[in-house]
């Protein structure tokens, strides 16, 4: 099992954080463009899913889009009610990582970014301790 | 990780008196700096809310994240549920009080929070020359900032305050509109 890379977006589509652990192939575009494309994809999938849904799921459940598979990788998605979006790419044999993404939000993002008055909430996160915590946590996951 | 144990034993908690007095010092300094009560009210609201222009410490938008993380509460289905969550979970968690939710407007888009006790104003008596001051106006900014983060634009204001000689402290919250997700750059 492998974890490839992770993106965190705020609700305005700004990429707050990106890290890769294993990525053999690049998208071949500037990173800024890639972030925009990823956010655009998530945005479109979400609106597509709620529009096409045969049942009215937004009224009785919090989660819409949770993950998708391709034949090579799996994209995990988790969104908080405040619109913070976590995206994690892994190999296919990894089970749902929503709990892990929830943990990253609860115990890493909130603790080390929200409660750090020097960290801005709407631009890329510069905190070293935050990056370090994420790295340690991801490397410690059974899926890594 | 988990926040357990009593207030006294947890080194990350401060005593309520310290908190109340610190808030008092903030208000007193703002009065010195801005002189006019109206202006102080505005500033308190701003500090409570988020102030995009500066990278200051903005309480509402930060508290909501802490709140969501600790309470595990998801999206509310309607404004009534939101009101209940603010009073029973939000105020409870951060101020240790549970205001009453009441005085709903006929359209269901406006309600009042009635507070019997206000921990921010425990030691406060307003002098006569500051009768326009909404001492706890920061709460308005906090509620506004927190709700904006979960995509609700609201208007929040003090209508009654025990400090001004009213019988109770009442904060009025009015729903304005739902905010939509930001569109990706370059799309309509």
Short mmCIF file of C-alpha atoms in Angstrom, two decimals:
data_model
loop_
_atom_site.label_atom_id
_atom_site.label_comp_id
_atom_site.label_asym_id
_atom_site.label_seq_id
_atom_site.Cartn_x
_atom_site.Cartn_y
_atom_site.Cartn_z
CA UNK A 1 0.00 0.00 0.00
CA UNK A 2 1.23 3.46 -0.77
CA UNK A 3 0.25 7.02 -0.08
CA UNK A 4 1.23 9.28 -2.95
CA UNK A 5 0.36 12.88 -2.22
CA UNK A 6 -1.97 15.23 -0.42
CA UNK A 7 -3.67 18.57 -1.07
CA UNK A 8 -5.56 20.81 1.36
CA UNK A 9 -7.78 23.56 -0.05
CA UNK A 10 -9.65 26.29 1.74
CA UNK A 11 -13.18 27.18 0.69
CA UNK A 12 -11.97 29.81 -1.72
CA UNK A 13 -9.98 27.25 -3.67
CA UNK A 14 -6.59 28.34 -2.38
CA UNK A 15 -4.23 25.44 -1.94
CA UNK A 16 -3.11 25.70 1.69
CA UNK A 17 -0.85 22.70 1.70
CA UNK A 18 0.65 20.20 -0.69
CA UNK A 19 3.02 17.38 -0.05
CA UNK A 20 4.07 14.32 -1.97
CA UNK A 21 5.57 11.17 -0.53
CA UNK A 22 5.86 9.12 -3.64
CA UNK A 23 5.15 10.48 -7.05
CA UNK A 24 6.92 9.05 -10.05
CA UNK A 25 5.08 10.95 -12.69
CA UNK A 26 4.37 14.65 -12.73
CA UNK A 27 1.40 16.30 -14.32
CA UNK A 28 3.74 18.29 -16.56
CA UNK A 29 2.23 21.65 -15.68
CA UNK A 30 3.17 24.39 -13.25
CA UNK A 31 2.15 23.55 -9.70
CA UNK A 32 -0.22 26.51 -9.52
CA UNK A 33 -2.08 25.19 -12.55
CA UNK A 34 -2.25 21.73 -11.09
CA UNK A 35 -3.79 23.07 -7.87
CA UNK A 36 -6.41 24.95 -9.84
CA UNK A 37 -7.19 21.88 -11.88
CA UNK A 38 -7.55 19.70 -8.80
CA UNK A 39 -9.81 22.20 -7.09
CA UNK A 40 -11.84 22.54 -10.27
CA UNK A 41 -12.25 18.78 -10.48
CA UNK A 42 -13.43 18.49 -6.88
CA UNK A 43 -15.81 21.39 -7.35
CA UNK A 44 -17.27 19.89 -10.51
CA UNK A 45 -17.60 16.39 -9.09
CA UNK A 46 -19.42 17.75 -6.07
CA UNK A 47 -21.91 19.74 -8.09
CA UNK A 48 -22.32 16.89 -10.57
CA UNK A 49 -23.00 14.41 -7.78
CA UNK A 50 -25.61 16.51 -6.06
CA UNK A 51 -27.32 17.39 -9.31
CA UNK A 52 -27.48 13.83 -10.62
CA UNK A 53 -28.37 12.21 -7.33
CA UNK A 54 -31.62 10.24 -7.53
CA UNK A 55 -32.15 10.86 -3.82
CA UNK A 56 -31.93 14.07 -1.87
CA UNK A 57 -28.82 13.15 0.04
CA UNK A 58 -27.61 16.56 1.14
CA UNK A 59 -30.58 16.92 3.43
CA UNK A 60 -30.07 13.72 5.37
CA UNK A 61 -26.37 13.03 5.19
CA UNK A 62 -23.34 15.22 5.43
CA UNK A 63 -21.17 13.45 2.89
CA UNK A 64 -21.52 13.55 -0.84
CA UNK A 65 -18.38 12.69 -2.67
CA UNK A 66 -15.97 10.50 -0.73
CA UNK A 67 -13.54 8.86 -3.16
CA UNK A 68 -12.96 7.61 -6.67
CA UNK A 69 -10.83 4.87 -8.17
CA UNK A 70 -8.97 4.74 -11.42
CA UNK A 71 -7.20 1.58 -12.50
CA UNK A 72 -3.97 2.88 -10.93
CA UNK A 73 -4.80 5.06 -7.99
CA UNK A 74 -7.52 6.06 -5.57
CA UNK A 75 -8.45 9.62 -4.62
CA UNK A 76 -9.82 10.14 -1.11
CA UNK A 77 -11.82 13.23 -0.33
CA UNK A 78 -12.98 14.75 2.94
CA UNK A 79 -14.65 18.10 3.48
CA UNK A 80 -15.46 19.89 6.74
CA UNK A 81 -18.67 21.91 7.20
CA UNK A 82 -16.47 25.00 7.02
CA UNK A 83 -15.52 24.06 3.47
CA UNK A 84 -11.97 22.93 4.09
CA UNK A 85 -11.14 20.21 1.57
CA UNK A 86 -8.65 17.38 2.05
CA UNK A 87 -7.54 15.31 -0.93
CA UNK A 88 -5.28 12.29 -0.62
CA UNK A 89 -4.07 10.03 -3.42
CA UNK A 90 -3.16 6.46 -2.60
CA UNK A 91 -2.71 3.10 -4.28
CA UNK A 92 -5.86 1.09 -4.97
CA UNK A 93 -5.62 -1.40 -2.14
CA UNK A 94 -6.12 1.23 0.57
CA UNK A 95 -9.43 1.27 2.48
CA UNK A 96 -11.31 4.44 3.29
CA UNK A 97 -9.04 7.03 4.86
CA UNK A 98 -11.80 9.41 5.91
CA UNK A 99 -11.11 8.80 9.58
CA UNK A 100 -7.47 9.66 9.03
CA UNK A 101 -8.38 12.82 7.16
CA UNK A 102 -10.79 13.72 9.94
CA UNK A 103 -7.96 13.17 12.40
CA UNK A 104 -5.66 15.44 10.40
CA UNK A 105 -8.32 18.13 10.58
CA UNK A 106 -9.22 17.65 14.27
CA UNK A 107 -5.84 17.10 15.75
CA UNK A 108 -3.32 18.63 13.37
CA UNK A 109 -4.94 21.43 11.39
CA UNK A 110 -7.03 22.81 14.24
CA UNK A 111 -4.26 22.43 16.82
CA UNK A 112 -1.32 23.75 14.84
CA UNK A 113 -2.85 26.16 12.32
CA UNK A 114 -6.14 27.45 13.70
CA UNK A 115 -4.74 27.91 17.19
CA UNK A 116 -1.54 29.49 15.97
CA UNK A 117 -2.26 33.21 15.74
CA UNK A 118 0.65 33.68 13.37
CA UNK A 119 -0.80 31.28 10.81
CA UNK A 120 -3.04 32.88 8.24
CA UNK A 121 -6.12 30.81 7.42
CA UNK A 122 -6.41 31.81 3.80
CA UNK A 123 -2.97 31.39 2.32
CA UNK A 124 -0.42 28.60 2.07
CA UNK A 125 0.54 27.22 5.48
CA UNK A 126 4.10 28.04 6.36
CA UNK A 127 4.23 26.43 9.79
CA UNK A 128 7.06 23.91 9.97
CA UNK A 129 5.56 22.11 12.92
CA UNK A 130 2.35 21.56 10.98
CA UNK A 131 4.24 20.08 8.05
CA UNK A 132 6.24 17.90 10.37
CA UNK A 133 3.14 16.59 12.17
CA UNK A 134 1.43 15.74 8.89
CA UNK A 135 4.51 13.97 7.62
CA UNK A 136 4.92 11.93 10.78
CA UNK A 137 1.26 11.03 10.86
CA UNK A 138 1.08 9.94 7.21
CA UNK A 139 4.25 7.90 7.50
CA UNK A 140 2.83 6.18 10.56
CA UNK A 141 -0.39 5.08 8.82
CA UNK A 142 -0.72 1.36 8.02
CA UNK A 143 -1.52 2.41 4.46
CA UNK A 144 1.83 4.10 3.97
CA UNK B 1 -5.36 14.74 22.13
CA UNK B 2 -8.62 14.49 23.98
CA UNK B 3 -9.42 17.32 26.31
CA UNK B 4 -10.15 15.58 29.52
CA UNK B 5 -9.76 16.37 33.14
CA UNK B 6 -10.99 19.31 35.10
CA UNK B 7 -10.18 22.92 34.42
CA UNK B 8 -7.91 23.21 37.38
CA UNK B 9 -5.66 20.33 36.40
CA UNK B 10 -5.34 21.06 32.71
CA UNK B 11 -2.39 23.42 32.27
CA UNK B 12 -3.77 24.68 28.96
CA UNK B 13 -6.86 26.18 30.59
CA UNK B 14 -6.86 29.61 32.17
CA UNK B 15 -9.12 30.67 34.98
CA UNK B 16 -12.32 32.38 34.08
CA UNK B 17 -11.35 35.48 36.05
CA UNK B 18 -8.20 35.90 34.03
CA UNK B 19 -10.19 35.58 30.84
CA UNK B 20 -12.85 38.03 31.96
CA UNK B 21 -10.30 40.57 33.12
CA UNK B 22 -8.28 40.23 29.91
CA UNK B 23 -11.39 40.94 27.91
CA UNK B 24 -12.04 43.95 30.12
CA UNK B 25 -8.54 45.25 29.46
CA UNK B 26 -9.14 44.90 25.73
CA UNK B 27 -12.37 46.89 25.89
CA UNK B 28 -10.79 49.55 28.09
CA UNK B 29 -7.91 49.95 25.65
CA UNK B 30 -10.29 50.27 22.71
CA UNK B 31 -12.21 52.97 24.56
CA UNK B 32 -8.97 54.85 25.08
CA UNK B 33 -8.00 54.48 21.44
CA UNK B 34 -11.33 55.18 19.79
CA UNK B 35 -13.17 57.28 22.37
CA UNK B 36 -16.58 57.02 20.67
CA UNK B 37 -18.78 54.15 21.89
CA UNK B 38 -20.05 53.48 18.38
CA UNK B 39 -16.55 53.08 17.09
CA UNK B 40 -15.61 50.75 19.96
CA UNK B 41 -18.69 48.62 19.20
CA UNK B 42 -17.57 48.38 15.59
CA UNK B 43 -14.05 47.41 16.52
CA UNK B 44 -15.21 44.71 18.93
CA UNK B 45 -17.43 43.25 16.25
CA UNK B 46 -14.54 43.29 13.81
CA UNK B 47 -12.15 41.55 16.18
CA UNK B 48 -14.74 38.88 16.77
CA UNK B 49 -15.28 38.43 13.06
CA UNK B 50 -12.71 37.87 10.40
CA UNK B 51 -10.85 40.79 8.99
CA UNK B 52 -9.63 39.75 5.57
CA UNK B 53 -7.48 42.79 5.05
CA UNK B 54 -5.17 42.10 7.94
CA UNK B 55 -3.76 38.82 9.05
CA UNK B 56 -4.92 39.35 12.57
CA UNK B 57 -6.18 36.77 14.95
CA UNK B 58 -9.83 36.48 14.12
CA UNK B 59 -11.86 34.75 16.66
CA UNK B 60 -15.07 33.61 15.00
CA UNK B 61 -13.52 31.90 12.01
CA UNK B 62 -11.00 30.14 14.23
CA UNK B 63 -13.42 29.15 16.95
CA UNK B 64 -15.73 27.52 14.43
CA UNK B 65 -12.95 25.16 13.32
CA UNK B 66 -12.19 24.23 16.90
CA UNK B 67 -15.90 23.82 17.50
CA UNK B 68 -16.45 21.57 14.47
CA UNK B 69 -13.43 19.47 15.32
CA UNK B 70 -14.40 18.94 18.94
CA UNK B 71 -18.15 18.59 18.60
CA UNK B 72 -18.18 16.51 15.42
CA UNK B 73 -21.38 18.30 14.41
CA UNK B 74 -22.08 18.36 10.70
CA UNK B 75 -24.12 20.70 8.57
CA UNK B 76 -27.40 21.89 9.98
CA UNK B 77 -30.57 21.24 8.02
CA UNK B 78 -32.26 24.51 8.83
CA UNK B 79 -31.81 27.78 10.66
CA UNK B 80 -33.67 26.51 13.73
CA UNK B 81 -31.18 23.72 14.14
CA UNK B 82 -28.38 26.27 13.72
CA UNK B 83 -29.85 28.40 16.50
CA UNK B 84 -30.00 25.41 18.83
CA UNK B 85 -26.47 24.37 18.06
CA UNK B 86 -25.17 27.91 18.72
CA UNK B 87 -26.91 28.10 22.06
CA UNK B 88 -26.63 24.54 23.36
CA UNK B 89 -23.26 23.57 21.94
CA UNK B 90 -21.35 26.71 20.97
CA UNK B 91 -22.01 28.95 23.96
CA UNK B 92 -21.85 25.94 26.25
CA UNK B 93 -18.43 24.90 24.96
CA UNK B 94 -16.74 28.29 24.96
CA UNK B 95 -18.49 30.35 27.61
CA UNK B 96 -20.04 27.67 29.79
CA UNK B 97 -23.52 29.13 29.52
CA UNK B 98 -26.61 28.13 27.55
CA UNK B 99 -28.64 31.09 26.32
CA UNK B 100 -32.32 30.65 25.56
CA UNK B 101 -33.35 30.64 21.92
CA UNK B 102 -36.59 32.55 21.56
CA UNK B 103 -38.58 35.34 19.85
CA UNK B 104 -38.56 33.68 16.43
CA UNK B 105 -39.79 35.90 13.64
CA UNK B 106 -42.81 34.62 11.71
CA UNK B 107 -40.64 33.82 8.70
CA UNK B 108 -38.25 31.79 10.82
CA UNK B 109 -35.25 33.82 9.74
CA UNK B 110 -34.59 35.73 12.94
CA UNK B 111 -34.23 34.75 16.59
CA UNK B 112 -32.94 36.02 19.90
CA UNK B 113 -30.41 34.60 22.29
CA UNK B 114 -31.27 35.54 25.84
CA UNK B 115 -28.46 35.30 28.37
CA UNK B 116 -29.11 35.29 32.10
CA UNK B 117 -25.44 35.40 32.91
CA UNK B 118 -22.63 36.88 30.85
CA UNK B 119 -19.18 35.68 31.88
CA UNK B 120 -17.55 38.48 29.87
CA UNK B 121 -19.20 41.12 32.00
CA UNK B 122 -18.89 39.55 35.45
CA UNK B 123 -17.11 42.50 37.04
CA UNK B 124 -18.45 45.28 34.88
CA UNK B 125 -20.49 48.37 35.59
CA UNK B 126 -20.82 50.83 32.71
CA UNK B 127 -20.00 54.44 33.58
CA UNK B 128 -22.69 56.98 32.63
CA UNK B 129 -20.66 58.49 29.82
CA UNK B 130 -20.48 55.13 28.02
CA UNK B 131 -24.16 54.33 27.82
CA UNK B 132 -23.91 53.56 24.11
CA UNK B 133 -21.23 50.92 24.57
CA UNK B 134 -22.13 47.32 23.76
CA UNK B 135 -19.58 45.91 26.12
CA UNK B 136 -19.82 42.34 24.85
CA UNK B 137 -20.13 43.26 21.19
CA UNK B 138 -17.31 40.85 20.37
CA UNK B 139 -19.88 38.05 20.65
CA UNK B 140 -21.68 39.48 17.62
CA UNK B 141 -18.52 39.31 15.56
CA UNK B 142 -17.79 35.80 16.75
CA UNK B 143 -21.23 34.52 15.77
CA UNK B 144 -21.05 36.32 12.43
CA UNK B 145 -17.57 35.00 11.67
CA UNK B 146 -18.40 31.47 12.73
CA UNK B 147 -21.58 31.29 10.67
CA UNK B 148 -19.94 32.80 7.64
CA UNK B 149 -17.43 29.98 7.74
CA UNK B 150 -20.26 27.50 7.42
CA UNK B 151 -21.70 29.49 4.54
CA UNK B 152 -24.39 31.53 6.22
CA UNK B 153 -24.44 35.32 6.10
CA UNK B 154 -26.15 36.73 9.18
CA UNK B 155 -26.67 40.03 10.89
CA UNK B 156 -26.01 40.00 14.65
CA UNK B 157 -26.60 42.78 17.15
CA UNK B 158 -27.24 43.50 20.80
CA UNK B 159 -30.78 44.65 21.49
CA UNK B 160 -30.75 44.55 25.28
CA UNK B 161 -27.95 44.48 27.79
CA UNK B 162 -28.19 44.13 31.54
CA UNK B 163 -25.23 46.49 31.73
CA UNK B 164 -27.39 49.22 30.23
CA UNK B 165 -30.16 48.68 32.73
CA UNK B 166 -32.27 46.27 30.69
CA UNK B 167 -33.84 43.25 32.37
CA UNK B 168 -31.92 40.75 30.30
CA UNK B 169 -29.16 40.50 27.75
CA UNK B 170 -30.48 39.79 24.28
CA UNK B 171 -28.60 39.20 21.05
CA UNK B 172 -30.60 39.23 17.85
CA UNK B 173 -29.49 37.03 14.94
CA UNK B 174 -30.96 37.54 11.49
CA UNK B 175 -30.40 35.24 8.53
CA UNK B 176 -29.46 37.08 5.35
CA UNK B 177 -28.48 34.48 2.78
CA UNK B 178 -26.63 31.27 2.09
CA UNK B 179 -23.16 31.64 0.67
CA UNK B 180 -22.10 29.36 -2.15
CA UNK B 181 -18.79 27.58 -2.63
CA UNK B 182 -16.19 29.66 -4.44
CA UNK B 183 -16.14 28.88 -8.14
CA UNK B 184 -12.82 27.67 -9.52
CA UNK B 185 -10.85 30.39 -11.24
CA UNK B 186 -11.91 30.99 -14.81
CA UNK B 187 -15.34 29.34 -14.58
CA UNK B 188 -18.72 30.98 -14.61
#
